[in-house]
Amino acid sequence: MNAPLINWYKFSSPATFYPLAAKLIPWFTAATILLAAVGLWISFFVAPTDAQQGEGYRIIFVHVAASWMSMFIYCVMAFWSAMCLSFNARLSGMMASALAPTGAMFAFLSLLTGSLWGKPMWGAWWVWDARLTSQLILFFLYLGFIALQSAIDDPRRADKAGAILSLVGVINVPIIYFSVQWWNTLHQGASVSMTKSPSMAQTMLWGMLIMALAFWAYSITMALLRVRCIILEREMTNEWVKKNALE
Amino acid sequence: MHWNSLNDFFAMGGYGLYVWGSFGACALGMLIEPLLLRARRRAIVARVPAKELME
Amino acid sequence: MSAFFVPFKQSVQRDLLLAARHKTELITALFFFVIVVNLLPLGVGPDPELLRKIAPGILWIGALLATLLGMQRMFAPDHADGTLEQMALSPQSFTVLVAGKITAHWLVAGVPVVLMAPLLGLQFDLSARSLWVLTLSLLLGTPVLSLIGSVGAALTLGVRGGGVLLSLLILPLYIPALIFGAGAVEADLAGLSIEGHMSLLAALAVLSAFFGPWVTTFALRIALE
């Protein structure tokens, strides 16, 4: 039987993942910068002026990217949480913790850019439409996760408690989204909606996609950087930290 | 390329505040986060020799 | 079957007995519900039209907050004196015992709210039929609150800043129940059918009854490690 070329399980230990992360970071940093450059170029110089919203619609290029990332990161967090609980793997728990602050930041940016888009377009800094409201709740879920983990001193318990919370959260997100949509349509509230976007020119779609990919590469970079910090903080007393931490 | 002048580019057809506010906030966040992480890492590395001395 | 019902009943009875010894706590929580609900008209003005419109929301939110108030009581005292660990180690199913504790919490915190709500609803000039819908929605909804809240109580067991942290974690998860519950009453006020809201609320109740005790027990074991 041939042994696999790469023993993936080797990397599930913090000590071996640490240097691997260091090697990956420059690549993802480069990807971030490249994708962001292309995305910004499309956002400002390729995508045409919108018929209804003028130049103001360009916010969509960061708003949508931030929204997608905040949701995607939460799902990835839930995945690592499931790994943490299923395999009792320390690194999985650390990865979930490493992702949370970036996800929370994107959730916040989504709300902020949403407001900045809504004010000139529809006259209000905030509308209670289903998507914005769900985004707000997602932000609260992130904050809850971070608060819970920082309140628990024992890192193993913090990992597992956070894992349970994020899994409960990820299952609830569709339920919450559905209920908020239900609530919104029944109340015939906003005749304005963040989901009513300008009719998409091809270039606009490309711009959103590339910016989203840029944010995705950025998130990975941040997660790798942060997990390295977490590994150091937790494994402080281990021999290999003393020998290798300064890399 | 359809900006007639740099001023036009900054004005964004009247929406300058909102567009640049949005892109600016994102840029700010995506700059501060790595900086904070760098500070966090330095704090840890600074503690390692201190811990070593303790043992 | 008795492997389920006997420990379950014992767990419920034990918690009810303990609660009976601290009646003041329960009455305080109930009064909190009354006061919070009565604060709102003082905040927005006495216009009956407006009050009737916001009554479902405020009554439901009052119920949420009052339920959260006593949530820590589910596990904290038993954790403090070591009884919880005994339960975890006992030959009886920990999940069943936990289910009993959640039920007892609902009986002690939820049921009084269900009974008090129609009285408070009168202050908002809700019709008899709307009061009935309100009571029914809370009857279906308060178990959901106890069940979801128990997960939060287990996760924050013995943690710094427990009570407030618990609220921060649990309130977003309460939102569907709030929307369907208060929505049912609002639908009735508008003369529309409450079927949709009620069935969704019932679905929530079934889902949380099925998964709640299991997730809570899992979280408790982690807290007890």
GROMACS .gro file of N, CA and C in nm, chain A residues 14-16 18-19 90 94 227-247, chain B residues 41 44-49 51-52 55:
model
  114
   14PRO      N    1  -0.120   2.162   1.635
   14PRO     CA    2  -0.081   2.304   1.630
   14PRO      C    3   0.068   2.322   1.596
   15ALA      N    4   0.151   2.235   1.651
   15ALA     CA    5   0.295   2.252   1.632
   15ALA      C    6   0.336   2.240   1.487
   16THR      N    7   0.272   2.148   1.413
   16THR     CA    8   0.309   2.133   1.272
   16THR      C    9   0.235   2.232   1.183
   18TYR      N   10   0.168   2.538   1.259
   18TYR     CA   11   0.225   2.671   1.280
   18TYR      C   12   0.320   2.713   1.167
   19PRO      N   13   0.420   2.632   1.135
   19PRO     CA   14   0.509   2.673   1.024
   19PRO      C   15   0.439   2.667   0.889
   90ARG      N   16  -0.764   2.015   1.896
   90ARG     CA   17  -0.737   2.148   1.948
   90ARG      C   18  -0.732   2.252   1.837
   94MET      N   19  -0.920   2.621   1.771
   94MET     CA   20  -0.844   2.744   1.755
   94MET      C   21  -0.881   2.813   1.625
  227VAL      N   22  -0.452   3.256   1.401
  227VAL     CA   23  -0.438   3.123   1.461
  227VAL      C   24  -0.294   3.101   1.508
  228ARG      N   25  -0.201   3.163   1.436
  228ARG     CA   26  -0.062   3.154   1.483
  228ARG      C   27  -0.047   3.220   1.619
  229CYS      N   28  -0.111   3.336   1.636
  229CYS     CA   29  -0.107   3.402   1.767
  229CYS      C   30  -0.170   3.313   1.874
  230ILE      N   31  -0.285   3.256   1.841
  230ILE     CA   32  -0.355   3.172   1.938
  230ILE      C   33  -0.270   3.051   1.976
  231ILE      N   34  -0.208   2.990   1.877
  231ILE     CA   35  -0.123   2.874   1.904
  231ILE      C   36  -0.012   2.912   2.001
  232LEU      N   37   0.052   3.025   1.973
  232LEU     CA   38   0.159   3.070   2.062
  232LEU      C   39   0.108   3.093   2.203
  233GLU      N   40  -0.005   3.162   2.213
  233GLU     CA   41  -0.058   3.195   2.345
  233GLU      C   42  -0.090   3.070   2.424
  234ARG      N   43  -0.147   2.968   2.356
  234ARG     CA   44  -0.189   2.850   2.430
  234ARG      C   45  -0.074   2.755   2.458
  235GLU      N   46   0.017   2.745   2.364
  235GLU     CA   47   0.122   2.645   2.378
  235GLU      C   48   0.247   2.706   2.439
  236MET      N   49   0.228   2.818   2.503
  236MET     CA   50   0.338   2.898   2.557
  236MET      C   51   0.443   2.817   2.631
  237THR      N   52   0.395   2.721   2.708
  237THR     CA   53   0.491   2.650   2.793
  237THR      C   54   0.562   2.536   2.721
  238ASN      N   55   0.516   2.505   2.601
  238ASN     CA   56   0.579   2.392   2.533
  238ASN      C   57   0.717   2.426   2.480
  239GLU      N   58   0.798   2.324   2.475
  239GLU     CA   59   0.937   2.341   2.432
  239GLU      C   60   0.947   2.402   2.294
  240TRP      N   61   0.862   2.353   2.204
  240TRP     CA   62   0.880   2.395   2.065
  240TRP      C   63   0.853   2.543   2.047
  241VAL      N   64   0.766   2.598   2.137
  241VAL     CA   65   0.740   2.741   2.129
  241VAL      C   66   0.867   2.819   2.159
  242LYS      N   67   0.933   2.776   2.266
  242LYS     CA   68   1.054   2.849   2.305
  242LYS      C   69   1.157   2.844   2.194
  243LYS      N   70   1.163   2.729   2.127
  243LYS     CA   71   1.265   2.719   2.023
  243LYS      C   72   1.224   2.789   1.895
  244ASN      N   73   1.096   2.780   1.861
  244ASN     CA   74   1.058   2.819   1.725
  244ASN      C   75   0.972   2.943   1.714
  245ALA      N   76   0.929   2.998   1.828
  245ALA     CA   77   0.827   3.102   1.822
  245ALA      C   78   0.874   3.225   1.746
  246LEU      N   79   1.005   3.243   1.742
  246LEU     CA   80   1.049   3.370   1.687
  246LEU      C   81   1.052   3.370   1.536
  247GLU      N   82   0.999   3.262   1.476
  247GLU     CA   83   0.997   3.263   1.330
  247GLU      C   84   0.873   3.332   1.277
  288ARG      N   85   0.099   3.965   1.822
  288ARG     CA   86   0.209   3.871   1.807
  288ARG      C   87   0.334   3.922   1.877
  291ILE      N   88   0.318   3.866   2.245
  291ILE     CA   89   0.343   3.728   2.285
  291ILE      C   90   0.492   3.699   2.281
  292VAL      N   91   0.555   3.737   2.169
  292VAL     CA   92   0.697   3.706   2.153
  292VAL      C   93   0.779   3.774   2.261
  293ALA      N   94   0.734   3.893   2.302
  293ALA     CA   95   0.805   3.963   2.409
  293ALA      C   96   0.796   3.887   2.539
  294ARG      N   97   0.683   3.815   2.557
  294ARG     CA   98   0.664   3.743   2.683
  294ARG      C   99   0.746   3.615   2.689
  295VAL      N  100   0.782   3.558   2.574
  295VAL     CA  101   0.848   3.426   2.574
  295VAL      C  102   0.980   3.427   2.650
  296PRO      N  103   1.072   3.519   2.624
  296PRO     CA  104   1.196   3.519   2.702
  296PRO      C  105   1.169   3.540   2.850
  298LYS      N  106   0.912   3.435   3.019
  298LYS     CA  107   0.867   3.308   3.074
  298LYS      C  108   0.983   3.212   3.091
  299GLU      N  109   1.072   3.217   2.995
  299GLU     CA  110   1.187   3.127   2.999
  299GLU      C  111   1.269   3.155   3.123
  302GLU      N  112   1.146   2.998   3.441
  302GLU     CA  113   1.155   2.854   3.466
  302GLU      C  114   1.295   2.805   3.501
   0.00000   0.00000   0.00000
